[in-house]
Coordinates of C-alpha atoms in Angstrom, one line a residue:
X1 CA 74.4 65.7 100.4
X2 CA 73.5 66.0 104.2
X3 CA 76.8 64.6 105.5
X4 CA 80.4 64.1 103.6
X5 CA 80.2 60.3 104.3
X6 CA 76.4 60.0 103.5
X7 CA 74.8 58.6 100.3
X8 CA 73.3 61.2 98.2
X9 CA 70.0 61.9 97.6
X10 CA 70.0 62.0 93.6
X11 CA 67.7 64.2 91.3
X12 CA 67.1 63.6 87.8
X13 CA 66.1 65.6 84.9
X14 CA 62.9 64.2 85.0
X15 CA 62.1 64.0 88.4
X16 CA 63.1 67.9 88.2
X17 CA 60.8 68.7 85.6
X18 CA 57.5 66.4 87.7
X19 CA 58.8 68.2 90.6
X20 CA 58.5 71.8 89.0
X21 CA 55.2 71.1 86.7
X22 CA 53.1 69.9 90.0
X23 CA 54.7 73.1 92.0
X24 CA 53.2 75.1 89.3
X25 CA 49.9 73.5 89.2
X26 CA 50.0 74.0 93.4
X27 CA 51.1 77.6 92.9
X28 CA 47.8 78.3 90.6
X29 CA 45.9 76.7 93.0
X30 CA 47.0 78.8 95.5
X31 CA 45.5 82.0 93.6
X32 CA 49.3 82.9 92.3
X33 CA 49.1 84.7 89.0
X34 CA 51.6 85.7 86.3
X35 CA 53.6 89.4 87.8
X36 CA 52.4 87.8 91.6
X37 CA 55.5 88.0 94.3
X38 CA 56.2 84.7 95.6
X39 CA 58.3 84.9 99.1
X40 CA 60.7 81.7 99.7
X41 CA 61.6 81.3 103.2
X42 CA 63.4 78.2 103.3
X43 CA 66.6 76.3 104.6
X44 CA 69.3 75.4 102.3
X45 CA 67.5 72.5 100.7
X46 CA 66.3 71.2 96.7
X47 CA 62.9 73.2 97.8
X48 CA 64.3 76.7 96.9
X49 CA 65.1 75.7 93.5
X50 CA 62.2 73.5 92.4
X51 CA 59.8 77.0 94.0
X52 CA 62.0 79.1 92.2
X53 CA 62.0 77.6 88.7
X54 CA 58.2 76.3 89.5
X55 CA 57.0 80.5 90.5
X56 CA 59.2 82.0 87.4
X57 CA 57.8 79.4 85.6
X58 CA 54.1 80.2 85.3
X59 CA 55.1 83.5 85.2
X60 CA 55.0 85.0 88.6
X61 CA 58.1 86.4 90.3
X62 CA 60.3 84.3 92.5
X63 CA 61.8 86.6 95.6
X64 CA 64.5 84.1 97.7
X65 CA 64.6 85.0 100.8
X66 CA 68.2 84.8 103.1
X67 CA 67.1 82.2 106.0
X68 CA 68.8 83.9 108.6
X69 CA 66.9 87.3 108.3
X70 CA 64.4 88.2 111.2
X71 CA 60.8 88.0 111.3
X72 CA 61.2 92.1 111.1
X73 CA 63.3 91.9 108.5
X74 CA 61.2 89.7 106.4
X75 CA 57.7 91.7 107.2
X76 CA 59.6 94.8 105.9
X77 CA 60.7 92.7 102.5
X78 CA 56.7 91.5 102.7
X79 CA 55.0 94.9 103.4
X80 CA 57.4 96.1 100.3
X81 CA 56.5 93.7 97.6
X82 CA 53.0 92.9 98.4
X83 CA 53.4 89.0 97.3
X84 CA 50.7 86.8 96.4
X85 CA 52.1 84.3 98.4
X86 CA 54.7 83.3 101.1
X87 CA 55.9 79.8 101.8
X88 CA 58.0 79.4 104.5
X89 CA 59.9 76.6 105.8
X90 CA 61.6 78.4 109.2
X91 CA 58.2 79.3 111.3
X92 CA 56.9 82.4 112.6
X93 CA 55.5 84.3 109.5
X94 CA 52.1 84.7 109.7
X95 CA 49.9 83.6 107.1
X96 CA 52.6 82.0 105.3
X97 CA 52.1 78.7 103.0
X98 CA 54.2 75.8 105.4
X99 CA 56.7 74.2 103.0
X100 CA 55.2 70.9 104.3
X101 CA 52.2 71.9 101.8
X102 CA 54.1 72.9 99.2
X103 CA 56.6 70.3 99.3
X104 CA 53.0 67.7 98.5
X105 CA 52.4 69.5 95.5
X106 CA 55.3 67.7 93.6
X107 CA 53.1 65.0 93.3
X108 CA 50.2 67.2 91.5
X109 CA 49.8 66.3 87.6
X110 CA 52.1 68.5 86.5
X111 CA 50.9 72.1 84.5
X112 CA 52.7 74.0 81.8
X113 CA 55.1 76.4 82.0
X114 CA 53.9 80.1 80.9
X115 CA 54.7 81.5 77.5
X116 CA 57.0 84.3 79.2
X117 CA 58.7 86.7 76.7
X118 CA 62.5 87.0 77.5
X119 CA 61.9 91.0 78.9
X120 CA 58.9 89.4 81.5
X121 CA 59.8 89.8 85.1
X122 CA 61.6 86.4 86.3
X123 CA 62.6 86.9 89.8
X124 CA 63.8 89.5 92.5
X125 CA 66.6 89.5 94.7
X126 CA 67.5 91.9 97.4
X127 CA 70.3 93.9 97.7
X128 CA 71.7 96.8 100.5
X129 CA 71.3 100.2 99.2
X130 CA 73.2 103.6 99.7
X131 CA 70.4 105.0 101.7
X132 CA 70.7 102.2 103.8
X133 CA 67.3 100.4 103.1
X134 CA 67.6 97.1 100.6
X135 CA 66.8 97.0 97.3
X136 CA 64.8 95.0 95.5
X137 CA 66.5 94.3 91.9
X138 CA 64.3 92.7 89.5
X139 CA 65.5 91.1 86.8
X140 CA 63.4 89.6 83.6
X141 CA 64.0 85.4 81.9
X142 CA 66.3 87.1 79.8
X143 CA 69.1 87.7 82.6
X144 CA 68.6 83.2 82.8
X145 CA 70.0 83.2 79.1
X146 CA 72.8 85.6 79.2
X147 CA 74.5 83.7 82.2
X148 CA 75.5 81.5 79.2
X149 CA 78.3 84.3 78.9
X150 CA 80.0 82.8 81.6
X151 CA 80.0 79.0 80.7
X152 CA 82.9 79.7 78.5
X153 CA 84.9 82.5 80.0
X154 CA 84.6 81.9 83.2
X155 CA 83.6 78.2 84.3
X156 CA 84.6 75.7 81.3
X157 CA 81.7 74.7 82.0
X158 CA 81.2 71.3 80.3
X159 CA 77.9 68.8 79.9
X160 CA 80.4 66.3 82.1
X161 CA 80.9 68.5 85.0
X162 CA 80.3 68.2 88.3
X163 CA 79.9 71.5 89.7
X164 CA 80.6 72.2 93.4
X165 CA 79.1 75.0 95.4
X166 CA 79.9 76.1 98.6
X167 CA 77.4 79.3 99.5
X168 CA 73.3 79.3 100.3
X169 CA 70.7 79.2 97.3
X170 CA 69.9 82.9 97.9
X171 CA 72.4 84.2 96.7
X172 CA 72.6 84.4 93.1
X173 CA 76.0 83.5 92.9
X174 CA 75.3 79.9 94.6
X175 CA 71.7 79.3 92.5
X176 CA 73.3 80.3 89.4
X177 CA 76.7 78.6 89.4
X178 CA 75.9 76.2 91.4
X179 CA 72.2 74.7 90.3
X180 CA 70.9 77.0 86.9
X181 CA 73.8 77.3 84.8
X182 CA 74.7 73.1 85.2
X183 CA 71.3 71.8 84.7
X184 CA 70.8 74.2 81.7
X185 CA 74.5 72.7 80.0
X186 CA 73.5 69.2 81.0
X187 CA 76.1 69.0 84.0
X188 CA 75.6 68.1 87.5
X189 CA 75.5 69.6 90.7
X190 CA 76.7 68.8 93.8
X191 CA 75.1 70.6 96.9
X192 CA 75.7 70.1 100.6
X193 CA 72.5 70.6 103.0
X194 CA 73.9 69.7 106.0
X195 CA 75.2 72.0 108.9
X196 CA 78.1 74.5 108.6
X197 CA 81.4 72.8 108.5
X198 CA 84.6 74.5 106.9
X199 CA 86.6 71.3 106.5
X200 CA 83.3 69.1 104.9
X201 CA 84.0 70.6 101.3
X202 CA 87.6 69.0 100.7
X203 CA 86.1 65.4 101.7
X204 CA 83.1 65.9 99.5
X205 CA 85.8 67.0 96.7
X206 CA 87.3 63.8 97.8
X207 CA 84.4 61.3 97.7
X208 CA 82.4 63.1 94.6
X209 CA 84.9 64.6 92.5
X210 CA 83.9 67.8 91.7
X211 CA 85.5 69.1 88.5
X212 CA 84.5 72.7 89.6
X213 CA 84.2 74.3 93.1
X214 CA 82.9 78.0 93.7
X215 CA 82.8 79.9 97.0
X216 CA 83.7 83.3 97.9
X217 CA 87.0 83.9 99.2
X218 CA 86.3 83.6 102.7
X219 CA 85.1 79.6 102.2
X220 CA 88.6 79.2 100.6
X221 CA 90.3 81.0 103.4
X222 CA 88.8 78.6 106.4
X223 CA 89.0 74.9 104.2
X224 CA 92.5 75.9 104.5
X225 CA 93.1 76.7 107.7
X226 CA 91.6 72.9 108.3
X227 CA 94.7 71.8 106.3
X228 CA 92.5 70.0 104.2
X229 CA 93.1 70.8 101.1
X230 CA 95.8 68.3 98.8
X231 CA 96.0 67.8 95.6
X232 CA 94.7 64.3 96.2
X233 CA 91.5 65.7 98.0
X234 CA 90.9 67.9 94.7
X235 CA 92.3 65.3 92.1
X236 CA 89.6 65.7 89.7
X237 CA 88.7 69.0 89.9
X238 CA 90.0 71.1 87.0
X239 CA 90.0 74.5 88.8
X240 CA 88.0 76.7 91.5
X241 CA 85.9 79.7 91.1
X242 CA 85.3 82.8 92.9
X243 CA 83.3 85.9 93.4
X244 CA 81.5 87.8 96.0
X245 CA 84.7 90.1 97.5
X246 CA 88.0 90.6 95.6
X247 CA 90.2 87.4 95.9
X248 CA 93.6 88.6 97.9
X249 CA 96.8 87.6 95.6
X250 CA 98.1 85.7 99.0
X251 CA 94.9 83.6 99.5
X252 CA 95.1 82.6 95.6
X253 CA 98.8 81.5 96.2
X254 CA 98.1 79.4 99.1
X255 CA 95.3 78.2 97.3
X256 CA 97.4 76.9 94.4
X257 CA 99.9 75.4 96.4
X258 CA 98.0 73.6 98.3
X259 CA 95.6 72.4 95.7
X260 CA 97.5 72.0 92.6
X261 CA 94.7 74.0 91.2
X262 CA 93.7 77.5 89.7
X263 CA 91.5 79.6 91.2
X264 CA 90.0 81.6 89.0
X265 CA 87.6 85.1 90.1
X266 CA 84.8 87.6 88.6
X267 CA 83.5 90.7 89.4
X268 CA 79.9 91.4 89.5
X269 CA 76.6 92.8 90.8
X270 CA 73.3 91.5 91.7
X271 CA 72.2 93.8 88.9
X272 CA 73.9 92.6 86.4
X273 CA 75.7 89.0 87.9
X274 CA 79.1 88.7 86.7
X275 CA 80.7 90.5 83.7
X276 CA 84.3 90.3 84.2
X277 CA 86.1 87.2 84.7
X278 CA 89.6 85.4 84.8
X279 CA 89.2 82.8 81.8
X280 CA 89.9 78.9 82.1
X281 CA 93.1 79.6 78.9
X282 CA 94.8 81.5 81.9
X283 CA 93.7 85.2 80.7
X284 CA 93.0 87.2 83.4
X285 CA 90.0 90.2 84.9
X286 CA 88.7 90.2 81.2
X287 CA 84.8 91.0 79.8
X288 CA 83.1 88.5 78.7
X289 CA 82.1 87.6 75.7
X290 CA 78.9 89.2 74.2
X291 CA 79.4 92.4 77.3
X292 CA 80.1 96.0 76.5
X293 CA 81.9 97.3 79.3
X294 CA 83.7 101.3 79.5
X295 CA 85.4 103.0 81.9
X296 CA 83.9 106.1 82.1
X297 CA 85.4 109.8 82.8
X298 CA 84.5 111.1 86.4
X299 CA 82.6 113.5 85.3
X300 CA 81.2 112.6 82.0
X301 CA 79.1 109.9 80.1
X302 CA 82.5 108.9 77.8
X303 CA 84.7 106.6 77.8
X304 CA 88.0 107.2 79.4
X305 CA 91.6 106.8 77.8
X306 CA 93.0 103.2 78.4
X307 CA 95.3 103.4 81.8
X308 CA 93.2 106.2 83.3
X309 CA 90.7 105.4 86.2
X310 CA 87.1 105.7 85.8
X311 CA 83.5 104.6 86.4
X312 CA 83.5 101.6 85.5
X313 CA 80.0 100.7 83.3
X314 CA 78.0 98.0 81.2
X315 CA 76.3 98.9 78.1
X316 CA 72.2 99.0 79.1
X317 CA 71.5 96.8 76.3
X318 CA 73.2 93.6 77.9
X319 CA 70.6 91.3 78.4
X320 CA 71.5 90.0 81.7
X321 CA 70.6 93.4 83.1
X322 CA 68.0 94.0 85.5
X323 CA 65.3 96.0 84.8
X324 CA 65.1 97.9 87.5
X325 CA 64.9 98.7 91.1
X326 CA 61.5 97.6 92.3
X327 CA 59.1 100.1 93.2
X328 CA 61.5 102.8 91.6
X329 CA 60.1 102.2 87.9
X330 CA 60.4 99.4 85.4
X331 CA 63.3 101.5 83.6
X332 CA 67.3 100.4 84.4
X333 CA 68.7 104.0 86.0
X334 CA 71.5 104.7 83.6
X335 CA 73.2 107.9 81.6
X336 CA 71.9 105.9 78.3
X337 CA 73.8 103.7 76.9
X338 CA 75.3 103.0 79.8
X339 CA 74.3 101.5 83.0
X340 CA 76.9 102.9 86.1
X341 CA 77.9 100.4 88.7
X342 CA 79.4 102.0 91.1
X343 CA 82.5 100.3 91.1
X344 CA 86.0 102.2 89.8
X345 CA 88.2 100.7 87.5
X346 CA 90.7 101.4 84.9
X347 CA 90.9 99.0 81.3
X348 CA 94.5 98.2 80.2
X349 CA 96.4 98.5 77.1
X350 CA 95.2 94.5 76.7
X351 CA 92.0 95.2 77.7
X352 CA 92.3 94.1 81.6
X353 CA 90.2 95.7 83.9
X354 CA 91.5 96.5 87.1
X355 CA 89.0 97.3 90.0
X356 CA 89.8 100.1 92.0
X357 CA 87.2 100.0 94.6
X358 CA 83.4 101.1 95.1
X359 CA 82.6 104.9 94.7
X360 CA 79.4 104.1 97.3
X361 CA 79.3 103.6 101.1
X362 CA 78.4 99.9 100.2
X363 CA 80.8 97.8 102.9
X364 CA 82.2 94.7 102.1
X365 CA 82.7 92.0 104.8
X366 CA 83.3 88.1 104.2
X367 CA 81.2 88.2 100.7
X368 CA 78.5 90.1 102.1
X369 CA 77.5 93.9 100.1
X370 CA 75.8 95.8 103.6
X371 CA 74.4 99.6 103.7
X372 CA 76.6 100.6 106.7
X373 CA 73.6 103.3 107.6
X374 CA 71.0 100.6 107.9
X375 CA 73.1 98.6 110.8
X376 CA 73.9 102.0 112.3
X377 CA 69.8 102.7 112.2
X378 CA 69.4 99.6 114.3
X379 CA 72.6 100.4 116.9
X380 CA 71.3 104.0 117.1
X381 CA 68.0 102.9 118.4
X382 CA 69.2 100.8 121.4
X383 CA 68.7 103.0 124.5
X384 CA 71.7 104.9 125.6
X385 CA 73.0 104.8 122.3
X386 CA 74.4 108.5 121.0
X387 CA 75.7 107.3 117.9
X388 CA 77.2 105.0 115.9
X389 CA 79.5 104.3 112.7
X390 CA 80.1 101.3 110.9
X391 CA 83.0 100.7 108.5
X392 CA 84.8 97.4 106.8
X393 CA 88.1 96.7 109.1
X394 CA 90.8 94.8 108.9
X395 CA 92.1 92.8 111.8
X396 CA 95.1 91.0 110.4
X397 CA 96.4 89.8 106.5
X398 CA 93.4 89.5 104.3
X399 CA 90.3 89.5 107.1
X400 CA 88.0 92.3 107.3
X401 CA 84.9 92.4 109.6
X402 CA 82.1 95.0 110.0
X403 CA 83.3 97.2 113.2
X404 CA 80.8 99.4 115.2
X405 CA 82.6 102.7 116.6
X406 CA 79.7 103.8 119.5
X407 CA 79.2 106.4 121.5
X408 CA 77.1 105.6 124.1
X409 CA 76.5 105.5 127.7
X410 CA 78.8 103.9 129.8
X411 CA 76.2 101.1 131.0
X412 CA 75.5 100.1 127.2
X413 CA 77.5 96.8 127.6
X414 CA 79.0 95.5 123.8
X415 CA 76.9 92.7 124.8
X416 CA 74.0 94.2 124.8
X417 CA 74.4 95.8 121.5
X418 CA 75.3 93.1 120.1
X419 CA 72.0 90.8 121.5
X420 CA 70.7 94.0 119.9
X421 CA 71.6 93.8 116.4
X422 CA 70.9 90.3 116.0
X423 CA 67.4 90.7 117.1
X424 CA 66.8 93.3 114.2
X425 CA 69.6 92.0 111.5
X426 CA 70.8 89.0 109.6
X427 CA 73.8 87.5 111.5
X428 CA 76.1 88.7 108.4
X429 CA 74.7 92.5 108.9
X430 CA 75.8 92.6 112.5
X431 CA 79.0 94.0 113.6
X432 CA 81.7 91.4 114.9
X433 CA 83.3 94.1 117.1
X434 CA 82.2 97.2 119.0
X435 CA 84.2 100.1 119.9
X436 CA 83.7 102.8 122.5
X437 CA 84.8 106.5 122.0
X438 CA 84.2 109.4 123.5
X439 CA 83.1 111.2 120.0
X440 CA 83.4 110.1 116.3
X441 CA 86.0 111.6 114.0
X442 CA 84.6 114.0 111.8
X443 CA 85.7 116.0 108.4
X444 CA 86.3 119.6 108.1
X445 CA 82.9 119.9 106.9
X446 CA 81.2 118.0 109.9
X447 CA 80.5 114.8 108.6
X448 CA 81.5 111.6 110.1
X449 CA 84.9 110.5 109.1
X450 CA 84.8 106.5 108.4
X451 CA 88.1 106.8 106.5
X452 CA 90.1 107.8 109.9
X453 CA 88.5 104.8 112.0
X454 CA 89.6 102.5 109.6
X455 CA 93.2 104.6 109.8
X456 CA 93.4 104.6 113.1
X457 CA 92.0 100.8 114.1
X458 CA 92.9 99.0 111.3
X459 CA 95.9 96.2 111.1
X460 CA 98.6 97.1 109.7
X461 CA 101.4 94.5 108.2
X462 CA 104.9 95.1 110.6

């Protein structure tokens, strides 16, 4: 859909599978082998999934790129993953394949898929680190299958759905809900191409009838500010779906009120996608089916009482783990048989897992995980900059942004900082405020203190 009020431009099955089988006869062509990095730069558009499926198909390895990183940004993701190939569809990479060309091999005849074992590299996705630098997460055909965890206790998901998604196709949370885990059940899905637009979603719901719509919370906190959403706009959708940030109880309630609907929210990790959902029968913040999930003790490898907080962990032999950190070794870093996510959590009496937070630096803002030290790299190499410190703050009920606290000469303008950061960062990795002080808070042992920015600048309720 490129517009609301426009007619669709409808895919079948089978013009699917032509479209993949002549992208992987192109691909071979193109000198891409099985284990070979293939680089998507491309728009929201059918193109990202037809490459992805075609590249994983033949047995190379997939790596979606987000459109709105820079040329920098994307050399560094190049220079780290040495692909066979890069196709881009935005300009300026050099020695890229244009998507124009790729886009003509759909008509190829088409060639067969690879015989690719389940614990083969699929695809690659890249997430912020700790250390500041992203991550490339690589995850094998077998993480495709165990998605299927979630088509009960999370979606519903039904051959007769029509499955509405409102983020960009690389992010595993859009091409996974909203194209991979449909097509596989037989069910449709609806995707809008066209250009950003918080109220468009409640008239597609309208004219298309989506019986599920995902988003993270942030896309259901600006369709309702448009007043949009009734439970006329949504008549046949059964319920909503989230993931990306935590869901705030308010949001959910205005949600429901306003839609007639349930909203329904998992947890997860681009290693491992999600594990933890609210089910369709009403449960709620429950594993999965087929997942082994503990709450570990905070300082060892066993499981913790129920009611006490933890580390909260998925057993290493879940098969929608990745297999590792790229470049960092082919094995999943984990105090065996447990792989540690970082998140903190305690499991209730009933087996309800309530998340506590991250036990990282990781910062979330509007859906999006960033390495606070990799913006604060950037800002600390504009000219006049001292130093700087990043944190998640909140600005009023429910909204946090990524704040810069600077200390800097007094003719370093905000505006220049920011013109700054979004010459070196992806729009959502820049700072939507900047702050100016005189020297940054710091602990009794020295380091900097992001706890006491968000203390002191932070909104609180009156």
């Amino acid at each position: 859909l490129r517009a609301a009020d426009a007619a669709p431009e409808v895919w079948t099955a089978a013009d699917l599978r032509a479209a993949v089988g002549g992208s992987i006869a192109g691909l071979i062509a193109s000198g891409v082998g099985r284990g070979d990095r293939v680089l998507l730069r491309l728009g929201h558009s059918v193109d990202v999934p037809i490459l992805f499926v075609a590249a994983a198909g033949l047995g190379a390895v997939p790596v979606p790129l987000a459109p709105d990183l820079t040329l920098g940004e994307v050399a560094a993701v190049r220079s780290a993953t040495a692909p066979a190939l890069v196709i881009d569809g935005l300009g300026g990479v050099p020695d890229a394949c244009p998507l124009a060309e790729a886009q003509r091999w759909r008509a190829l005849p088409a060639a067969p898929a690879a015989d690719t074992g389940a614990d083969d590299p699929a695809y690659m996705v890249f997430t912020s680190g700790t250390g500041g630098a992203a991550k490339g997460v690589l995850h094998a055909h077998r993480a495709v299958w165990a998605r299927r965890m979630m088509w009960d206790d999370w979606y519903g998901l039904q051959p007769g759905d029509r499955m509405l998604h409102a983020g960009a196709f690389n992010w595993t949370f859009t091409l996974g809900t909203g194209l991979m885990d449909p097509w596989a059940a037989g069910a449709t899905a609806l995707i809008y191409t066209g250009p950003p637009d918080r109220g468009v979603w409640a008239e597609i719901a309208r004219r298309h009838g989506p019986t599920l719509f995902a988003g993270a919370p942030g896309v259901f906190r600006q369709l309702l500010g448009t007043g949009a959403v009734t439970p006329e706009a949504f008549a046949a959708l059964r319920h909503a779906l989230t993931a990306g940030e935590a869901l705030p109880p308010m949001l959910a309630e205005t949600w429901r009120r306003a839609s007639g609907r349930e909203i329904y929210e998992a947890l997860g990790m681009s290693e491992v996608s999600t594990y933890i959902s609210d089910r369709p029968d009403g449960r709620r913040a429950l594993p999965q089916h087929g997942r082994r999930i503990a709450i570990l003790e905070e300082a060892a490898d066993t499981p913790a009482p129920r009611g006490t907080p933890g580390r909260l962990a998925v057993a290493t032999s879940d098969p929608g783990l990745m297999l590792g950190y790229w470049r960092e070794g082919a094995a999943v870093p984990h105090s065996d048989p447990w792989f540690v996510t970082g998140d903190r959590a305690l499991m209730g009496a009933d087996g309800r897992i309530e998340f506590l937070g991250r036990t990282d630096t990781l910062l979330n803002a509007q859906g999006f995980r960033v390495a606070p030290e990799e913006v604060e790299a950037v800002i600390g190499r504009h000219p006049g900059v001292v130093e700087a410190l990043v944190v998640a703050l909140p600005v009023r009920a429910e909204v946090t942004i990524l704040a810069a606290f600077v200390v800097a000469d007094d003719n370093v303008t905000n505006e220049a900082l920011d013109a700054h950061c979004r010459a070196h960062l992806a729009r959502y990795k820049c700072p939507r405020a900047y702050h100016r002080l005189a020297a940054l808070p710091r602990t009794a042992r020295g380091k900097r203190d992001r706890a006491a920015l968000v203390r002191a600048h932070g909104w609180r309720p009156t």
